[in-house]
Amino acid sequence: MPAEIIDGAAVAAKVRAEVARDAAALATRGIIPGLTVVLVGDDGASAVYVKAKEKACHEAGMHGETIRMPASTTQAELLAVVDGLNADPKIHGILVQMPLPKQIDPQAIIRRIAPHKDVDGFHPVNVGKVLIGDSDAFAPCTPWGALVLMQAYNVSTAGKECVILGRSNIVGKPMASLMVQPGVDATVTVCHSRTKDLVSHLRRADIVVAAIGKAEFVTGDMLKPGAVVIDVGINRVDDATAKAGYKLYGDVHFPSASEVASLITPVPGGVGRMTIAMLMKNTVRAASMVLA
Amino acid sequence: MPAEIIDGAAVAAKVRAEVARDAAALATRGIIPGLTVVLVGDDGASAVYVKAKEKACHEAGMHGETIRMPASTTQAELLAVVDGLNADPKIHGILVQMPLPKQIDPQAIIRRIAPHKDVDGFHPVNVGKVLIGDSDAFAPCTPWGALVLMQAYNVSTAGKECVILGRSNIVGKPMASLMVQPGVDATVTVCHSRTKDLVSHLRRADIVVAAIGKAEFVTGDMLKPGAVVIDVGINRVDDATAKAGYKLYGDVHFPSASEVASLITPVPGGVGRMTIAMLMKNTVRAASMVLA
């Protein structure tokens, strides 16, 4: 029996509806949640993504704005913009779009963002709070979105074997932090490029989270029958027959994996749809903390 | 062939000698590394431990002092002491001894310690930096000491299966953070009270780190032959025949485990000997960062 396919767009729409409702409630108390995205340079993919974030803010009744800076921006100039946003009471969330031009150290920028406005969840304070399990942590949007997808489909996680492929600071590590917490309670294994027998781990996994950036790496024969498969990979593969000149593939080979899994995310239309929704959610949380 | 027994005292002595050398080098530049331990109340075990810390500081040529406060201390009073130490340029490391009396929220205290003086490594900023892999992180002393023990015995960790029993914020989680980093490169699994088949994980582990607080839980028949066994447990078990009225046991059943493992830590005399040594090391690092 082929796997049920997780509808990322539907779950994201539900999260956005909650966000819009929360934003409306805050508005009655005089607070319009505000998100500023800072875009440095003219990377095409980043520009598209940033536009989508601004649109999502407006649809949710939030204040969303984008600050565009040239590719020649210095680190000092960007830090000054971050300082201004940290001090601006109308702005509750700050996101500096990555990647940054090479003259700017991304860690220096991330550490400068006020932790209570760090809706992207990459400041060390928030990374630490997520691992500790603090309720006021901002979790990074993509792994949190992956967890919310599982919860939306009533995936049982307690005592389940969760195998995470990839140990990036953006996905693999924070995903492990989220899955091991009391309340989620998965038994978590983090695999990576140095792991010796990746397939033996995959074959015992009840839940697989793939985030290694290798197109169609995980095939159906590597999976335990009935596994839940969450594909965080978004890989561009050149394809002359495609209008854009490329096609998007996940880290999972969908045709074979969907024959073995019980539940699976597609790419696109899966985890990728959740990222902006969770960013909105974090921004509304940041705004509501002003009242606390 | 019975396992080689890790000599925690010898490795700790080596670390302390390095610390003394680094402290002497700092002294020639006018900096005496200083550690203040704050002890609230009159828990007997804590008092013994705090005295050992002060003595270790003096032996390493460092400034070590203990502030003793009554069990009736309020949270505001303790926060004021922390603020004073944060502002004191002679003090490079601050450690508030746990547990605290119940009227004080430990998280509020930990978060108040200046992260660059948090030599215990429990501030969320340091927890996050350890997970991210930042070189200026202060790692918590016990799991870091466990890793240093492995390194002292040339344990190969890259690509090895490391199974951690326990997900506490003090040992299990930071141990996982350390073992998964590039350079250490273990494939890490975190098991805990909700894990379904703990023994199957233990049986495939090249490295076992036991930190669940159950006396002699891990027995030899649960281990893979040749495994490296690091026992972080320190459990008091009542024993009328012992002078103190109790005996100390690890989380590992030493007699049977040492017949199967290739390398094993005893309790006492293993990981426990490392904690204060790593605390000294963090304090010297904190002092040297003043120069940077």
Coordinates of C-alpha atoms in Angstrom, one line a residue:
Chain A
M1 CA 0.0 0.0 0.0
P2 CA 1.6 3.3 -1.0
A3 CA 2.3 5.9 1.8
E4 CA -0.1 8.7 2.7
I5 CA 1.4 11.9 1.4
I6 CA 1.7 14.8 3.9
D7 CA 0.1 17.9 2.6
G8 CA 2.5 20.6 3.7
A9 CA 0.5 23.4 2.1
A10 CA -2.7 22.4 4.0
V11 CA -0.8 22.3 7.4
A12 CA 1.0 25.5 6.7
A13 CA -2.4 27.2 5.8
K14 CA -3.8 26.0 9.2
V15 CA -0.7 27.5 11.0
R16 CA -1.1 30.7 9.1
A17 CA -4.8 30.9 10.0
E18 CA -3.8 30.5 13.7
V19 CA -1.2 33.2 13.3
A20 CA -3.8 35.6 11.7
R21 CA -6.2 35.0 14.6
D22 CA -3.4 35.6 17.1
A23 CA -2.3 38.7 15.3
A24 CA -5.9 40.0 15.3
A25 CA -6.1 39.4 19.1
L26 CA -2.9 41.3 19.6
A27 CA -4.2 44.2 17.4
T28 CA -7.1 44.7 19.8
R29 CA -4.5 45.3 22.5
G30 CA -2.6 47.8 20.3
I31 CA 0.2 45.6 19.0
I32 CA 0.7 44.8 15.3
P33 CA 3.4 42.1 15.1
G34 CA 6.2 43.3 13.0
L35 CA 8.9 41.4 11.0
T36 CA 11.8 42.9 9.2
V37 CA 13.8 40.9 6.7
V38 CA 17.2 42.2 5.8
L39 CA 18.4 41.2 2.3
V40 CA 22.0 41.9 1.4
G41 CA 22.9 41.6 -2.3
D42 CA 20.9 40.3 -5.2
D43 CA 20.8 36.5 -5.0
G44 CA 17.8 35.5 -7.1
A45 CA 16.5 32.7 -4.9
S46 CA 16.8 34.8 -1.8
A47 CA 14.8 37.7 -3.4
V48 CA 11.9 35.3 -4.2
Y49 CA 11.9 33.9 -0.7
V50 CA 12.0 37.3 0.9
K51 CA 9.1 38.5 -1.2
A52 CA 7.1 35.4 0.0
K53 CA 7.8 36.3 3.6
E54 CA 6.6 39.9 3.2
K55 CA 3.4 38.7 1.5
A56 CA 2.7 36.2 4.2
C57 CA 3.1 38.9 6.8
H58 CA 0.5 41.1 5.1
E59 CA -1.9 38.2 4.6
A60 CA -1.7 37.5 8.3
G61 CA -2.5 41.1 9.3
M62 CA 1.1 41.7 10.4
H63 CA 3.6 44.4 9.6
G64 CA 6.2 43.1 7.3
E65 CA 9.0 45.0 5.6
T66 CA 12.2 44.3 3.8
I67 CA 15.4 46.3 4.0
R68 CA 17.4 45.8 0.8
M69 CA 21.2 46.5 1.0
P70 CA 23.7 46.3 -1.8
A71 CA 26.2 43.4 -2.2
S72 CA 29.0 45.7 -1.3
T73 CA 27.5 46.3 2.2
T74 CA 30.2 46.1 5.0
Q75 CA 29.8 44.1 8.2
A76 CA 29.7 47.3 10.2
E77 CA 26.9 48.7 8.1
L78 CA 24.9 45.6 8.5
L79 CA 25.5 45.5 12.3
A80 CA 24.3 49.1 12.5
V81 CA 21.0 48.1 10.8
V82 CA 20.6 45.2 13.2
D83 CA 21.2 47.5 16.1
G84 CA 18.5 49.9 14.8
L85 CA 16.0 47.0 14.5
N86 CA 16.9 45.7 18.0
A87 CA 16.0 49.1 19.4
D88 CA 12.8 49.6 17.3
P89 CA 9.7 48.8 19.4
K90 CA 7.5 48.3 16.3
I91 CA 9.7 45.4 15.2
H92 CA 9.3 42.1 17.0
G93 CA 11.1 39.8 14.7
I94 CA 14.4 40.2 12.7
L95 CA 15.6 37.9 10.0
V96 CA 18.8 38.5 8.1
Q97 CA 18.5 36.4 4.9
M98 CA 21.4 34.0 4.3
P99 CA 23.7 33.6 2.5
L100 CA 25.5 36.9 3.1
P101 CA 28.3 38.3 0.9
K102 CA 31.7 36.9 1.8
Q103 CA 33.0 40.1 3.5
I104 CA 30.4 39.6 6.2
D105 CA 30.8 37.0 9.0
P106 CA 27.3 35.4 9.4
Q107 CA 27.9 34.4 13.0
A108 CA 28.8 38.0 14.0
I109 CA 25.4 39.1 12.6
I110 CA 23.4 36.3 14.1
R111 CA 24.9 37.0 17.6
R112 CA 24.1 40.7 17.3
I113 CA 20.3 40.1 16.8
A114 CA 18.5 40.6 20.2
P115 CA 17.6 37.0 21.3
H116 CA 14.0 38.0 21.9
K117 CA 13.7 39.2 18.3
D118 CA 15.6 36.2 16.9
V119 CA 12.6 34.6 15.1
D120 CA 14.9 32.5 12.9
G121 CA 16.2 30.7 16.0
F122 CA 19.9 30.7 15.2
H123 CA 21.3 32.9 18.0
P124 CA 23.3 30.7 20.5
V125 CA 20.9 31.6 23.3
N126 CA 17.9 30.2 21.4
V127 CA 19.9 27.2 20.2
G128 CA 20.7 26.5 23.8
K129 CA 17.2 27.1 25.0
V130 CA 15.8 24.6 22.5
L131 CA 18.2 22.0 23.6
I132 CA 17.5 22.7 27.3
G133 CA 13.7 22.6 26.5
D134 CA 12.9 26.1 27.7
S135 CA 9.4 27.2 26.8
D136 CA 10.5 30.7 25.7
A137 CA 12.9 29.4 23.1
F138 CA 12.6 30.3 19.4
A139 CA 13.1 27.1 17.5
P140 CA 14.5 27.3 14.0
C141 CA 11.6 27.4 11.5
T142 CA 12.4 24.4 9.3
P143 CA 13.0 21.7 11.9
W144 CA 10.1 23.0 14.0
G145 CA 7.9 22.9 10.9
A146 CA 8.9 19.3 10.3
L147 CA 7.8 18.5 13.9
V148 CA 4.5 20.3 13.5
L149 CA 3.9 18.3 10.3
M150 CA 4.3 15.1 12.3
Q151 CA 2.0 16.3 15.0
A152 CA -0.6 17.4 12.5
Y153 CA -0.7 13.8 11.2
N154 CA -0.8 12.4 14.7
V155 CA 2.6 10.6 14.3
S156 CA 3.4 8.8 17.5
T157 CA 6.9 9.9 18.5
A158 CA 7.3 8.6 22.1
G159 CA 9.8 5.8 22.3
K160 CA 10.1 5.7 18.5
E161 CA 13.4 5.4 16.7
C162 CA 14.1 8.7 15.0
V163 CA 17.1 8.7 12.7
I164 CA 18.2 12.1 11.5
L165 CA 20.5 12.3 8.4
G166 CA 22.7 15.4 8.7
R167 CA 24.2 17.4 11.5
S168 CA 23.9 20.9 10.2
N169 CA 23.3 23.8 12.6
I170 CA 20.2 24.8 10.5
V171 CA 18.4 21.4 10.5
G172 CA 20.1 18.3 11.8
K173 CA 21.2 19.5 15.2
P174 CA 18.1 21.5 16.2
M175 CA 15.9 18.6 14.8
A176 CA 17.6 16.3 17.3
S177 CA 17.1 18.9 20.1
L178 CA 13.4 19.0 19.4
M179 CA 12.9 15.2 19.0
V180 CA 14.7 14.2 22.2
Q181 CA 12.7 16.5 24.5
P182 CA 10.3 15.2 27.1
G183 CA 6.8 15.2 25.5
V184 CA 8.2 14.3 22.1
D185 CA 10.4 11.5 23.6
A186 CA 11.9 9.9 20.5
T187 CA 15.1 7.9 20.8
V188 CA 17.3 10.0 18.5
T189 CA 20.2 9.1 16.4
V190 CA 22.1 11.7 14.4
C191 CA 24.0 10.3 11.3
H192 CA 26.3 12.3 9.1
S193 CA 29.1 12.0 6.5
R194 CA 31.4 10.0 8.9
T195 CA 28.7 7.5 9.9
K196 CA 29.8 4.0 8.9
D197 CA 26.6 2.1 8.3
L198 CA 24.0 4.6 7.4
V199 CA 21.6 2.0 5.9
S200 CA 21.5 -0.1 9.1
H201 CA 20.3 3.0 10.9
L202 CA 17.7 3.8 8.3
R203 CA 16.4 0.3 8.3
R204 CA 15.6 0.4 12.0
A205 CA 14.1 3.9 12.0
D206 CA 10.4 4.5 12.7
I207 CA 10.9 8.1 11.7
V208 CA 13.5 9.3 9.2
V209 CA 14.4 13.0 8.8
A210 CA 16.6 13.5 5.8
A211 CA 18.6 16.7 5.7
I212 CA 21.9 15.9 3.9
G213 CA 21.5 17.8 0.7
K214 CA 22.0 14.8 -1.7
A215 CA 19.2 14.4 -4.3
E216 CA 17.2 11.2 -3.9
F217 CA 19.8 9.6 -1.6
V218 CA 17.3 7.7 0.5
T219 CA 15.6 4.9 -1.5
G220 CA 12.8 2.6 -0.5
D221 CA 15.0 -0.4 0.0
M222 CA 16.8 1.5 2.9
L223 CA 13.5 2.0 4.8
K224 CA 11.7 0.0 7.4
P225 CA 8.2 -0.8 6.1
G226 CA 5.7 1.7 7.6
A227 CA 8.3 4.3 8.4
V228 CA 7.4 8.0 8.6
V229 CA 9.7 9.9 6.1
I230 CA 10.3 13.6 6.5
D231 CA 12.3 15.0 3.6
V232 CA 14.0 18.3 4.4
G233 CA 16.2 18.3 1.3
I234 CA 15.7 20.8 -1.5
N235 CA 18.2 20.0 -4.3
R236 CA 18.3 21.8 -7.6
V237 CA 19.2 19.4 -10.4
D238 CA 19.8 20.8 -13.9
D239 CA 17.2 19.7 -16.3
A240 CA 17.0 21.1 -19.8
T241 CA 13.4 19.9 -20.3
A242 CA 12.2 22.0 -17.3
K243 CA 11.1 25.6 -17.9
A244 CA 13.4 26.9 -15.1
G245 CA 16.3 24.9 -16.4
Y246 CA 16.3 22.7 -13.3
K247 CA 14.0 20.5 -11.2
L248 CA 13.8 20.3 -7.4
Y249 CA 14.4 17.0 -5.7
G250 CA 14.4 16.0 -2.0
D251 CA 17.0 13.9 -0.2
V252 CA 14.5 11.0 -0.6
H253 CA 13.8 9.1 -3.8
F254 CA 10.0 9.6 -3.6
P255 CA 8.8 6.9 -6.0
S256 CA 10.5 4.0 -4.2
A257 CA 10.3 5.4 -0.7
S258 CA 6.5 6.1 -0.9
E259 CA 6.0 2.4 -1.7
V260 CA 7.5 1.4 1.7
A261 CA 6.8 4.3 4.1
S262 CA 3.4 4.8 5.8
L263 CA 3.6 8.6 5.6
I264 CA 5.9 10.8 3.6
T265 CA 6.5 14.4 2.7
P266 CA 6.8 15.4 -1.0
V267 CA 9.3 17.9 -2.4
P268 CA 8.1 20.4 -3.1
G269 CA 4.9 20.8 -1.1
G270 CA 6.1 19.2 2.2
V271 CA 8.4 20.7 4.8
G272 CA 9.3 23.6 2.6
R273 CA 5.8 25.0 2.9
M274 CA 6.1 25.1 6.7
T275 CA 9.2 27.3 7.0
I276 CA 7.5 30.7 6.4
A277 CA 4.4 29.6 8.4
M278 CA 6.6 28.9 11.5
L279 CA 8.5 32.2 11.0
M280 CA 5.1 34.0 11.2
K281 CA 4.3 32.0 14.3
N282 CA 7.6 32.9 16.0
T283 CA 7.0 36.6 15.1
V284 CA 3.5 36.5 16.7
R285 CA 5.0 34.8 19.8
A286 CA 7.7 37.4 20.0
A287 CA 5.1 40.2 19.8
S288 CA 2.9 38.5 22.5
M289 CA 6.0 38.3 24.8
V290 CA 6.0 42.1 24.9
L291 CA 2.8 41.9 26.9
A292 CA 4.2 39.3 29.3
Chain B
M1 CA 40.7 -10.4 28.6
P2 CA 39.5 -7.9 31.1
A3 CA 39.2 -4.3 30.1
E4 CA 41.9 -1.7 30.7
I5 CA 40.8 0.6 33.5
I6 CA 40.9 4.3 32.9
D7 CA 42.8 6.1 35.5
G8 CA 40.7 9.3 36.1
A9 CA 43.0 10.6 38.8
A10 CA 46.1 10.4 36.5
V11 CA 44.4 12.2 33.6
A12 CA 42.9 14.8 35.9
A13 CA 46.4 15.4 37.4
K14 CA 47.7 16.0 33.9
V15 CA 45.0 18.5 33.1
R16 CA 45.7 20.3 36.4
A17 CA 49.4 20.5 35.6
E18 CA 48.5 22.1 32.3
V19 CA 46.2 24.5 34.1
A20 CA 48.9 25.4 36.6
R21 CA 51.3 26.1 33.7
D22 CA 48.7 28.3 31.9
A23 CA 48.0 30.1 35.2
A24 CA 51.7 30.8 35.7
A25 CA 51.9 32.2 32.2
L26 CA 49.0 34.4 32.8
A27 CA 50.5 35.6 36.1
T28 CA 53.5 36.9 34.2
R29 CA 51.1 39.1 32.3
G30 CA 49.5 40.3 35.5
I31 CA 46.4 38.1 35.5
I32 CA 45.6 35.7 38.3
P33 CA 42.7 33.5 37.2
G34 CA 40.0 33.8 39.8
L35 CA 37.1 31.5 40.5
T36 CA 34.3 32.2 43.0
V37 CA 32.0 29.4 44.1
V38 CA 28.7 30.4 45.7
L39 CA 27.3 27.9 48.2
V40 CA 23.8 28.5 49.5
G41 CA 22.7 26.5 52.5
D42 CA 24.4 23.7 54.3
D43 CA 24.1 20.5 52.2
G44 CA 27.0 18.3 53.4
A45 CA 28.0 16.8 50.0
S46 CA 28.0 20.3 48.5
A47 CA 30.2 21.6 51.2
V48 CA 32.8 18.9 50.7
Y49 CA 32.7 19.4 46.9
V50 CA 33.1 23.2 47.3
K51 CA 36.1 22.8 49.6
A52 CA 37.8 20.5 47.0
K53 CA 37.3 23.2 44.3
E54 CA 38.8 25.9 46.4
K55 CA 41.8 23.7 47.3
A56 CA 42.3 22.8 43.6
C57 CA 42.4 26.5 42.7
H58 CA 45.1 27.2 45.2
E59 CA 47.2 24.2 44.1
A60 CA 47.0 25.5 40.5
G61 CA 48.2 29.0 41.6
M62 CA 44.8 30.5 41.0
H63 CA 42.6 32.7 43.1
G64 CA 39.8 30.6 44.6
E65 CA 37.2 31.8 47.0
T66 CA 33.8 30.6 48.3
I67 CA 30.9 32.8 49.3
R68 CA 28.7 31.0 51.8
M69 CA 25.1 32.1 52.2
P70 CA 22.4 30.8 54.6
A71 CA 19.7 28.4 53.5
S72 CA 17.2 31.3 54.0
T73 CA 18.8 33.4 51.2
T74 CA 16.3 34.9 48.8
Q75 CA 16.5 34.8 45.1
A76 CA 17.0 38.6 45.0
E77 CA 19.9 38.3 47.4
L78 CA 21.6 35.6 45.4
L79 CA 21.0 37.5 42.1
A80 CA 22.7 40.6 43.7
V81 CA 25.8 38.5 44.6
V82 CA 25.9 37.2 41.0
D83 CA 25.7 40.8 39.7
G84 CA 28.6 41.8 41.9
L85 CA 30.7 38.9 40.7
N86 CA 29.8 39.6 37.1
A87 CA 31.2 43.1 37.6
D88 CA 34.3 42.1 39.5
P89 CA 37.4 42.1 37.2
K90 CA 39.3 39.9 39.5
I91 CA 36.8 37.1 39.1
H92 CA 36.9 35.2 35.8
G93 CA 34.7 32.2 36.7
I94 CA 31.5 32.0 38.7
L95 CA 29.9 28.8 39.9
V96 CA 26.8 28.6 41.9
Q97 CA 26.7 25.2 43.6
M98 CA 23.5 23.2 42.9
P99 CA 21.1 22.2 44.3
L100 CA 19.7 25.5 45.6
P101 CA 17.1 25.9 48.3
K102 CA 13.6 25.6 46.9
Q103 CA 12.7 29.3 47.1
I104 CA 15.3 30.0 44.4
D105 CA 14.7 29.2 40.7
P106 CA 18.0 27.7 39.5
Q107 CA 17.4 28.8 35.9
A108 CA 17.0 32.4 36.9
I109 CA 20.4 32.3 38.6
I110 CA 22.1 30.4 35.7
R111 CA 20.8 32.9 33.2
R112 CA 22.1 35.8 35.3
I113 CA 25.7 34.7 35.3
A114 CA 27.7 36.6 32.6
P115 CA 28.2 34.0 29.8
H116 CA 31.9 34.7 29.6
K117 CA 32.3 33.8 33.3
D118 CA 30.0 30.8 33.1
V119 CA 32.7 28.2 33.7
D120 CA 30.1 25.6 34.6
G121 CA 28.7 25.8 31.0
F122 CA 25.0 25.8 31.8
H123 CA 24.0 29.2 30.6
P124 CA 21.8 28.8 27.4
V125 CA 24.4 30.8 25.4
N126 CA 27.1 28.3 26.2
V127 CA 24.7 25.3 25.8
G128 CA 24.0 26.7 22.3
K129 CA 27.6 27.4 21.5
V130 CA 28.6 23.9 22.4
L131 CA 26.0 22.5 20.1
I132 CA 26.9 24.9 17.3
G133 CA 30.5 24.0 17.8
D134 CA 31.8 27.5 18.6
S135 CA 35.4 27.5 19.8
D136 CA 34.7 30.1 22.5
A137 CA 32.1 27.9 24.2
F138 CA 32.4 26.8 27.8
A139 CA 31.5 23.1 27.8
P140 CA 30.0 21.6 31.0
C141 CA 32.7 20.1 33.1
T142 CA 31.5 16.5 33.5
P143 CA 30.7 15.6 29.9
W144 CA 33.8 17.5 28.7
G145 CA 35.9 15.6 31.2
A146 CA 34.4 12.3 29.9
L147 CA 35.5 13.3 26.3
V148 CA 39.0 14.3 27.5
L149 CA 39.3 10.9 29.2
M150 CA 38.6 9.2 25.9
Q151 CA 41.1 11.4 24.1
A152 CA 43.7 10.7 26.8
Y153 CA 43.4 7.0 26.0
N154 CA 43.4 7.5 22.2
V155 CA 39.9 6.2 21.8
S156 CA 39.0 6.5 18.2
T157 CA 35.6 8.2 17.9
A158 CA 35.2 9.1 14.2
G159 CA 32.4 7.0 12.7
K160 CA 32.0 5.1 15.9
E161 CA 28.6 4.2 17.4
C162 CA 28.2 6.3 20.6
V163 CA 25.2 5.4 22.7
I164 CA 24.4 7.9 25.5
L165 CA 22.1 6.7 28.3
G166 CA 20.3 9.7 29.7
R167 CA 19.1 13.1 28.4
S168 CA 19.8 15.4 31.3
N169 CA 20.8 19.0 30.7
I170 CA 23.8 18.4 32.9
V171 CA 25.3 15.3 31.1
G172 CA 23.3 13.5 28.4
K173 CA 22.4 16.4 26.1
P174 CA 25.8 18.2 26.3
M175 CA 27.6 14.9 25.9
A176 CA 25.7 14.3 22.6
S177 CA 26.6 17.9 21.6
L178 CA 30.3 17.2 22.1
M179 CA 30.3 13.7 20.4
V180 CA 28.5 14.7 17.2
Q181 CA 30.8 17.7 16.4
P182 CA 33.1 17.5 13.4
G183 CA 36.5 16.4 14.7
V184 CA 34.9 14.0 17.1
D185 CA 32.5 12.6 14.5
A186 CA 30.7 9.9 16.4
T187 CA 27.3 8.6 15.3
V188 CA 25.3 9.6 18.4
T189 CA 22.2 8.0 19.8
V190 CA 20.5 9.4 22.9
C191 CA 18.5 6.9 24.9
H192 CA 16.3 7.7 27.9
S193 CA 13.4 6.5 30.0
R194 CA 11.0 6.3 27.1
T195 CA 13.4 4.3 24.8
K196 CA 11.8 1.0 23.9
D197 CA 14.8 -1.4 23.4
L198 CA 17.7 0.1 25.3
V199 CA 19.7 -3.2 25.2
S200 CA 19.6 -3.4 21.5
H201 CA 21.2 0.1 21.4
L202 CA 23.8 -0.9 24.0
R203 CA 24.7 -4.1 22.1
R204 CA 25.6 -2.1 18.9
A205 CA 27.6 0.6 20.8
D206 CA 31.3 1.1 20.3
I207 CA 31.2 3.7 23.0
V208 CA 28.7 3.7 25.9
V209 CA 28.2 6.8 28.1
A210 CA 26.0 5.9 31.0
A211 CA 24.3 8.8 32.9
I212 CA 20.9 7.7 34.1
G213 CA 21.5 7.5 37.8
K214 CA 20.6 3.9 38.3
A215 CA 23.2 1.9 40.2
E216 CA 24.8 -0.9 38.2
F217 CA 22.1 -0.8 35.5
V218 CA 24.4 -1.7 32.6
T219 CA 25.7 -5.2 32.9
G220 CA 28.3 -7.0 30.8
D221 CA 25.8 -9.0 28.8
M222 CA 24.3 -5.8 27.4
L223 CA 27.7 -4.7 25.9
K224 CA 29.4 -5.3 22.6
P225 CA 32.7 -7.0 23.1
G226 CA 35.5 -4.5 23.1
A227 CA 33.2 -1.5 23.8
V228 CA 34.6 1.6 25.6
V229 CA 32.5 2.2 28.7
I230 CA 32.3 5.6 30.3
D231 CA 30.4 5.6 33.6
V232 CA 29.1 9.0 34.7
G233 CA 26.8 7.7 37.4
I234 CA 27.5 8.3 41.0
N235 CA 24.8 6.5 43.1
R236 CA 24.8 6.3 46.9
V237 CA 23.6 2.9 48.0
D238 CA 23.0 2.4 51.7
D239 CA 25.4 -0.1 53.2
A240 CA 25.6 -0.7 57.0
T241 CA 29.0 -2.4 56.6
A242 CA 30.6 0.8 55.1
K243 CA 32.1 3.4 57.4
A244 CA 30.1 6.2 55.8
G245 CA 26.9 4.2 55.9
Y246 CA 26.7 4.0 52.1
K247 CA 28.8 2.9 49.1
L248 CA 29.2 4.6 45.8
Y249 CA 28.2 2.8 42.6
G250 CA 28.2 3.8 39.0
D251 CA 25.5 3.2 36.4
V252 CA 27.5 0.3 35.2
H253 CA 28.0 -3.1 36.9
F254 CA 31.7 -3.0 36.9
P255 CA 32.6 -6.7 37.6
S256 CA 30.7 -8.0 34.6
A257 CA 31.1 -5.0 32.3
S258 CA 34.9 -5.0 32.7
E259 CA 35.0 -8.6 31.4
V260 CA 33.4 -7.5 28.1
A261 CA 34.6 -3.9 27.5
S262 CA 38.1 -3.0 26.2
L263 CA 38.3 0.1 28.2
I264 CA 36.2 1.2 31.2
T265 CA 36.0 3.9 33.9
P266 CA 35.7 2.9 37.5
V267 CA 33.5 4.6 40.1
P268 CA 34.9 6.3 42.0
G269 CA 38.2 7.2 40.3
G270 CA 36.9 7.8 36.8
V271 CA 34.9 10.6 35.3
G272 CA 34.3 12.1 38.7
R273 CA 37.9 13.0 39.0
M274 CA 37.7 15.1 35.9
T275 CA 35.0 17.5 36.8
I276 CA 37.0 19.8 39.0
A277 CA 40.0 19.6 36.6
M278 CA 37.8 20.8 33.7
L279 CA 36.4 23.5 35.9
M280 CA 39.9 24.8 36.5
K281 CA 40.6 24.6 32.8
N282 CA 37.5 26.6 31.9
T283 CA 38.5 29.2 34.5
V284 CA 42.0 29.6 33.0
R285 CA 40.4 29.9 29.6
A286 CA 38.0 32.5 30.8
A287 CA 40.9 34.5 32.3
S288 CA 43.0 34.2 29.1
M289 CA 40.0 35.5 27.1
V290 CA 40.4 38.8 29.0
L291 CA 43.6 39.3 27.0
A292 CA 42.0 38.5 23.6

